[in-house]
XYZ file of C-alpha atoms in Angstrom:
444
model
C 98.803 128.141 84.153
C 96.533 126.515 86.706
C 96.115 128.222 90.046
C 96.774 126.266 93.217
C 93.872 127.923 95.066
C 94.267 127.643 98.813
C 97.506 125.689 98.294
C 99.506 128.795 97.509
C 99.574 129.705 101.194
C 101.316 132.854 102.291
C 103.210 130.908 104.935
C 104.502 128.376 102.432
C 105.497 131.126 100.008
C 107.357 132.885 102.824
C 109.123 129.666 103.872
C 110.386 128.869 100.384
C 111.195 132.510 99.749
C 113.291 132.567 102.898
C 115.221 129.520 101.709
C 116.019 131.173 98.416
C 117.073 134.355 100.235
C 119.423 132.270 102.365
C 120.985 130.918 99.182
C 121.449 134.375 97.817
C 123.147 135.466 101.005
C 125.510 132.488 101.043
C 124.019 130.779 104.120
C 123.540 127.375 102.522
C 123.499 125.259 105.683
C 125.199 121.862 105.931
C 126.045 119.930 102.777
C 123.770 116.938 102.215
C 124.603 113.648 100.496
C 122.959 113.292 97.082
C 119.649 111.461 97.273
C 120.088 108.096 95.470
C 118.050 107.586 92.327
C 117.115 111.238 91.750
C 119.827 112.479 89.375
C 117.506 112.691 86.338
C 114.873 114.591 88.308
C 117.400 117.003 89.773
C 118.816 117.549 86.300
C 115.348 118.450 84.952
C 114.811 120.953 87.759
C 118.219 122.484 87.071
C 117.357 122.867 83.362
C 114.076 124.512 84.368
C 115.816 126.972 86.636
C 118.553 127.754 84.137
C 116.026 128.490 81.394
C 117.357 125.774 79.052
C 114.251 123.603 79.353
C 111.307 124.303 76.979
C 108.644 122.233 78.774
C 107.440 121.830 82.350
C 109.007 119.371 84.773
C 106.392 116.661 85.300
C 105.779 114.586 88.446
C 103.431 111.602 88.501
C 102.262 110.455 91.940
C 100.350 107.120 92.069
C 98.783 105.814 95.273
C 95.793 104.866 97.424
C 93.361 106.789 99.657
C 96.184 108.928 101.064
C 96.378 110.451 97.569
C 92.717 110.243 96.525
C 91.691 113.243 98.693
C 94.832 115.155 97.530
C 95.967 116.239 100.945
C 99.534 114.973 101.021
C 99.942 115.178 97.239
C 98.224 118.537 97.032
C 100.528 120.000 99.662
C 103.526 118.693 97.736
C 102.168 120.167 94.494
C 101.850 123.534 96.220
C 105.467 123.449 97.447
C 106.808 122.534 94.005
C 104.709 125.126 92.224
C 105.519 127.974 94.633
C 109.198 127.103 94.332
C 109.453 126.425 90.567
C 106.272 127.786 88.952
C 102.796 126.416 88.464
C 102.559 123.949 85.577
C 99.173 122.523 86.532
C 97.895 119.253 87.937
C 97.782 117.053 84.847
C 94.877 114.678 84.165
C 91.991 114.227 86.574
C 89.837 111.105 86.659
C 86.594 111.717 84.775
C 83.324 112.867 86.288
C 83.003 112.368 90.107
C 84.826 109.060 90.345
C 84.238 108.149 94.009
C 83.163 109.775 97.320
C 85.656 112.229 98.835
C 87.525 112.792 95.560
C 89.226 116.167 95.643
C 92.002 118.202 94.083
C 93.264 121.183 96.000
C 92.361 124.443 94.252
C 89.710 122.869 92.017
C 86.024 122.189 91.944
C 84.676 119.073 90.174
C 81.066 118.211 89.399
C 79.214 115.875 87.086
C 75.675 114.737 86.250
C 74.403 111.439 87.617
C 74.144 109.662 84.298
C 77.813 108.731 83.917
C 78.561 105.047 84.355
C 81.754 104.860 86.432
C 84.138 101.890 86.168
C 86.822 101.678 88.871
C 89.902 99.526 88.370
C 90.066 98.998 92.141
C 87.341 96.366 91.827
C 88.882 92.936 91.301
C 86.323 92.083 88.632
C 87.024 95.302 86.692
C 87.914 94.848 83.045
C 88.232 96.965 79.950
C 90.376 99.981 79.206
C 91.962 101.899 82.111
C 94.731 104.456 81.974
C 96.732 106.226 84.632
C 93.644 107.538 86.373
C 92.390 103.990 86.947
C 88.867 105.232 86.209
C 86.635 105.522 83.170
C 83.275 107.137 82.741
C 80.792 106.423 79.934
C 77.696 108.188 78.785
C 75.935 108.817 75.518
C 73.223 111.138 76.794
C 73.225 114.772 75.700
C 71.860 115.551 79.167
C 75.077 114.541 80.898
C 78.084 116.753 81.693
C 81.258 116.909 83.678
C 82.746 120.183 84.885
C 86.138 121.224 86.167
C 87.003 124.682 87.507
C 90.229 126.171 88.878
C 89.519 128.421 91.879
C 92.401 130.645 90.898
C 94.422 131.040 87.729
C 93.560 129.405 84.421
C 94.389 126.553 82.050
C 96.930 127.372 79.365
C 96.634 123.901 77.867
C 94.039 121.143 78.132
C 93.743 117.479 77.267
C 91.009 114.830 77.180
C 91.774 111.107 76.877
C 88.882 109.038 75.459
C 88.525 105.427 74.422
C 87.655 105.111 70.746
C 85.232 102.469 69.482
C 83.622 101.955 66.072
C 80.263 103.040 67.511
C 81.709 105.890 69.566
C 79.855 109.162 69.799
C 81.103 112.734 69.889
C 81.431 115.297 72.683
C 81.515 119.021 72.995
C 84.305 120.629 75.005
C 83.805 124.108 76.400
C 86.642 126.188 77.906
C 85.687 129.313 79.786
C 82.132 128.931 78.555
C 83.224 129.040 74.906
C 83.075 126.032 72.644
C 86.551 124.685 71.941
C 85.271 122.124 69.512
C 83.224 118.962 68.949
C 85.326 115.826 68.863
C 84.591 112.278 67.737
C 85.368 109.128 69.736
C 84.779 106.903 66.697
C 87.859 104.755 66.143
C 89.824 102.142 68.028
C 91.920 102.632 71.155
C 93.126 105.733 72.927
C 92.303 109.104 71.425
C 93.817 112.228 72.958
C 92.393 115.687 72.316
C 95.030 118.254 73.253
C 94.514 122.018 73.025
C 97.089 124.735 73.611
C 96.931 128.478 73.764
C 94.392 130.750 75.357
C 93.397 130.936 79.005
C 90.350 129.511 80.756
C 89.542 128.714 84.350
C 86.549 126.453 83.604
C 86.116 123.369 81.438
C 82.970 121.408 80.622
C 82.493 118.199 78.607
C 79.136 117.178 77.154
C 78.281 114.117 75.018
C 76.367 115.046 71.881
C 73.946 112.127 72.198
C 75.066 110.363 68.987
C 76.729 107.373 70.650
C 78.671 106.299 73.764
C 81.491 108.537 74.951
C 84.093 106.900 77.225
C 86.385 109.294 79.068
C 89.569 108.035 80.763
C 90.883 111.358 82.012
C 90.893 115.097 81.460
C 92.755 118.117 82.675
C 95.868 120.181 81.977
C 98.269 119.021 79.305
C 102.011 119.600 79.779
C 102.708 123.365 79.465
C 105.950 125.124 78.690
C 107.091 126.054 82.193
C 106.850 125.317 85.890
C 106.156 121.992 87.590
C 103.157 119.880 86.593
C 102.155 117.639 89.521
C 99.727 114.877 88.522
C 98.375 112.748 91.378
C 96.270 109.635 90.843
C 94.956 107.894 93.957
C 92.048 105.475 94.492
C 90.663 104.497 97.910
C 91.532 100.940 98.824
C 94.123 100.603 96.063
C 97.081 98.290 96.214
C 100.073 98.173 93.939
C 98.392 95.274 92.119
C 95.772 97.678 90.765
C 98.292 98.492 88.062
C 97.847 94.951 86.749
C 94.359 95.982 85.552
C 95.560 99.033 83.615
C 95.976 98.782 79.857
C 99.642 98.741 78.858
C 99.112 100.417 75.515
C 97.202 103.269 77.178
C 99.860 103.615 79.889
C 102.682 103.805 77.356
C 100.832 106.474 75.344
C 99.945 108.547 78.423
C 103.469 108.344 79.801
C 104.868 109.362 76.445
C 102.599 112.410 76.438
C 103.411 113.294 80.047
C 107.131 112.494 79.863
C 107.417 112.403 83.666
C 110.684 113.413 85.283
C 109.726 111.761 88.571
C 107.312 108.880 89.257
C 106.293 108.292 92.866
C 104.715 104.981 93.911
C 102.797 105.454 97.162
C 101.052 102.175 98.035
C 101.385 99.746 100.914
C 98.809 100.597 103.546
C 96.129 98.257 102.263
C 98.669 95.497 101.687
C 99.885 95.982 105.270
C 96.451 95.231 106.658
C 96.324 91.945 104.720
C 97.368 89.264 107.144
C 97.780 86.741 104.272
C 100.195 88.946 102.363
C 103.336 87.321 100.962
C 106.189 89.845 101.341
C 108.250 87.913 98.818
C 105.496 88.151 96.151
C 104.948 91.800 96.988
C 108.650 92.611 96.599
C 108.684 90.763 93.246
C 105.628 92.681 91.995
C 107.079 96.051 93.029
C 110.341 95.266 91.296
C 108.432 94.355 88.118
C 106.426 97.608 88.218
C 109.537 99.730 88.765
C 111.319 98.056 85.836
C 108.291 98.508 83.578
C 107.930 102.186 84.504
C 111.646 102.658 83.898
C 111.176 101.144 80.450
C 108.124 103.156 79.526
C 109.392 106.448 81.001
C 113.113 106.061 80.454
C 113.952 109.656 81.411
C 112.210 109.514 84.794
C 113.591 109.106 88.262
C 111.616 106.646 90.388
C 110.670 107.004 94.056
C 108.886 104.672 96.485
C 107.183 106.008 99.624
C 107.202 103.344 102.309
C 103.878 102.539 103.919
C 102.785 105.068 106.546
C 102.294 104.110 110.161
C 98.946 102.424 110.785
C 97.281 100.528 113.608
C 94.399 98.090 114.084
C 91.917 97.681 116.914
C 90.354 94.213 116.521
C 86.730 94.396 115.378
C 85.464 92.247 118.282
C 86.326 95.022 120.732
C 84.141 97.984 121.583
C 83.894 100.714 118.991
C 82.745 104.317 118.989
C 84.003 106.798 121.552
C 85.727 104.022 123.519
C 88.266 103.508 120.709
C 90.358 106.368 122.126
C 90.631 104.657 125.505
C 92.655 101.702 124.226
C 96.442 102.091 124.363
C 98.798 101.251 121.525
C 101.380 98.543 122.233
C 103.497 96.901 119.513
C 103.065 93.147 118.997
C 105.569 90.884 120.643
C 107.330 88.267 118.548
C 105.228 85.433 119.946
C 102.062 87.430 119.240
C 103.128 87.925 115.645
C 103.801 84.178 115.322
C 100.285 83.302 116.578
C 98.509 86.403 115.285
C 95.931 84.674 113.063
C 94.932 82.258 115.785
C 94.691 85.060 118.385
C 92.332 87.023 116.097
C 90.213 83.980 115.347
C 89.895 83.289 119.091
C 89.000 86.929 119.787
C 91.781 86.864 122.312
C 91.890 89.649 124.945
C 95.677 89.586 124.478
C 95.123 91.771 121.351
C 92.882 94.221 123.200
C 94.837 97.325 122.150
C 95.842 99.286 119.105
C 98.747 97.624 117.308
C 100.441 97.629 113.934
C 99.339 94.642 111.817
C 102.265 92.207 111.288
C 102.268 92.624 107.522
C 102.774 96.390 107.614
C 106.451 96.334 108.641
C 107.041 93.465 106.190
C 105.611 95.611 103.382
C 107.997 98.473 104.232
C 110.952 96.135 104.246
C 109.949 94.716 100.869
C 109.473 98.257 99.465
C 112.896 99.352 100.642
C 114.584 96.237 99.224
C 112.835 96.455 95.859
C 113.608 100.212 95.558
C 117.319 99.540 96.311
C 117.480 96.739 93.786
C 115.985 98.924 91.017
C 117.937 102.093 91.839
C 114.882 104.015 93.053
C 114.727 106.613 95.839
C 113.118 105.220 99.004
C 111.551 107.193 101.808
C 110.186 105.590 104.990
C 107.037 107.563 105.791
C 106.437 105.667 109.029
C 109.889 106.562 110.314
C 109.224 110.185 109.444
C 106.056 110.054 111.551
C 107.732 108.393 114.524
C 109.072 109.933 117.720
C 111.629 108.213 119.907
C 109.473 105.126 120.512
C 109.644 103.742 116.951
C 107.195 103.471 114.094
C 104.725 100.852 115.354
C 102.573 103.301 117.331
C 103.391 106.603 115.608
C 99.894 106.798 114.117
C 98.437 106.480 117.659
C 100.437 109.475 118.780
C 99.265 111.413 115.766
C 95.608 110.469 116.376
C 95.852 111.717 119.997
C 97.742 114.897 119.162
C 96.137 118.333 119.666
C 95.157 119.260 117.070
C 94.766 115.746 115.684
C 97.241 114.754 112.971
C 95.462 111.468 112.187
C 91.822 110.378 112.240
C 90.518 107.876 114.836
C 90.705 105.085 112.268
C 94.475 105.104 112.852
C 95.111 105.008 109.105
C 94.271 108.338 107.450
C 95.863 111.661 108.206
C 94.007 114.911 108.882
C 94.835 117.917 106.679
C 97.274 119.071 109.371
C 98.927 115.665 109.538
C 99.173 115.360 105.759
C 100.739 118.805 105.538
C 103.291 117.935 108.213
C 104.243 114.671 106.475
C 104.439 116.400 103.097
C 106.883 118.914 104.597
C 109.085 116.066 105.833
C 108.997 114.293 102.469
C 109.880 117.576 100.746
C 112.928 117.918 103.012
C 114.103 114.387 102.234
C 113.418 114.714 98.519
C 114.589 118.256 97.874
C 117.087 118.924 100.669
C 120.123 117.637 98.710
C 119.049 119.511 95.576
C 118.545 122.823 97.399
C 121.839 122.508 99.279
C 123.775 121.759 96.110
C 122.028 124.526 94.148
C 122.709 127.014 96.897
C 126.442 126.249 96.803
C 126.463 126.252 93.006
C 124.901 129.716 92.906
C 127.512 131.004 95.294
C 130.297 129.565 93.157
C 128.718 130.500 89.838
C 128.501 126.852 88.751
C 125.826 124.635 87.234
C 125.096 121.232 88.764
C 123.371 118.031 87.694
């Protein structure tokens, strides 16, 4: 299994271990209402714990820059894998897909010769899978490398795009050749290897034609929780419109996710021309499609995090911290575009863009309509003064929980928010399991 590196923190292990000890002693705490939309996911976890499940429980987390650096998602992966066993992190995007890409517990490197295509770009076309990235090279000088800082791979997969002129690539695991594989063909080709243990993987084109990689990493093992996170900076939910449906169906069939988390909304919330009605319609369509393609999965939507804007015509740099945060009044929202265009001093403070709350409302309504679990991340960040300026409080906290851009969370902030999401997502399951253990019953 794949090690979680620094994610398997002693404090986290102690926290979860204490919770399990409380269950064993009968101190279950208050009963919690079942979380709507999560029955299938809870059932899969129960099967894993009871030993009746023969494959890992799989979680697929799709999102934007909050997920790209793997802070929030990596902290969640650590919690699940300490609690239920480490089933790996699934597919990674190929090569080094964009600046600041990271996966907790892993090191990624690649040569400069790979041509990277990113589905975030509006003009992007061609095959994209769940990673939203593809990398192509035919040079025998190129490579991509992936190493787990702790633990090892017990299974490995590479997704490539086959073409009639496709070349071949060599895959090395633990420094030993695992094989040479052809990409000659049409459509998605998956190379999946099981058995053995290796902490390092390397992929090298053989130089006999183009090799197009869509993703690579751990395949679904036989135990634990596999937590696959795919995030791209700047991404909106509409990025999924540029992903190939045939590839998505095949990759979802291979992954068989038990929970799919959609974690978009920040970039839409900073779009002053956004149509909430159109956004709600698109989210509903994506939830229905995912439900169709991954029929055994529970679906979850994370509502857009708190965020704030300081108009660009104001001073920047160190002075950014000196501006207060004050929510927009109704009349300011009504005239917002005109006030920005006029560079009005009325907007001379941090404030939540008008579209951000509309996005959250659309997300909650679409999730309810499709039977998905919804969690309001902004509300979880807020203190008693509401969500509109929560990010400002986090940016000014000591130590800082958010960066000065009033959008992105620091590692400490991401870890705090991940803990709150874990409580909302898993609290009902843990409470019910605790009582079931005491009564000798099986739930879900």
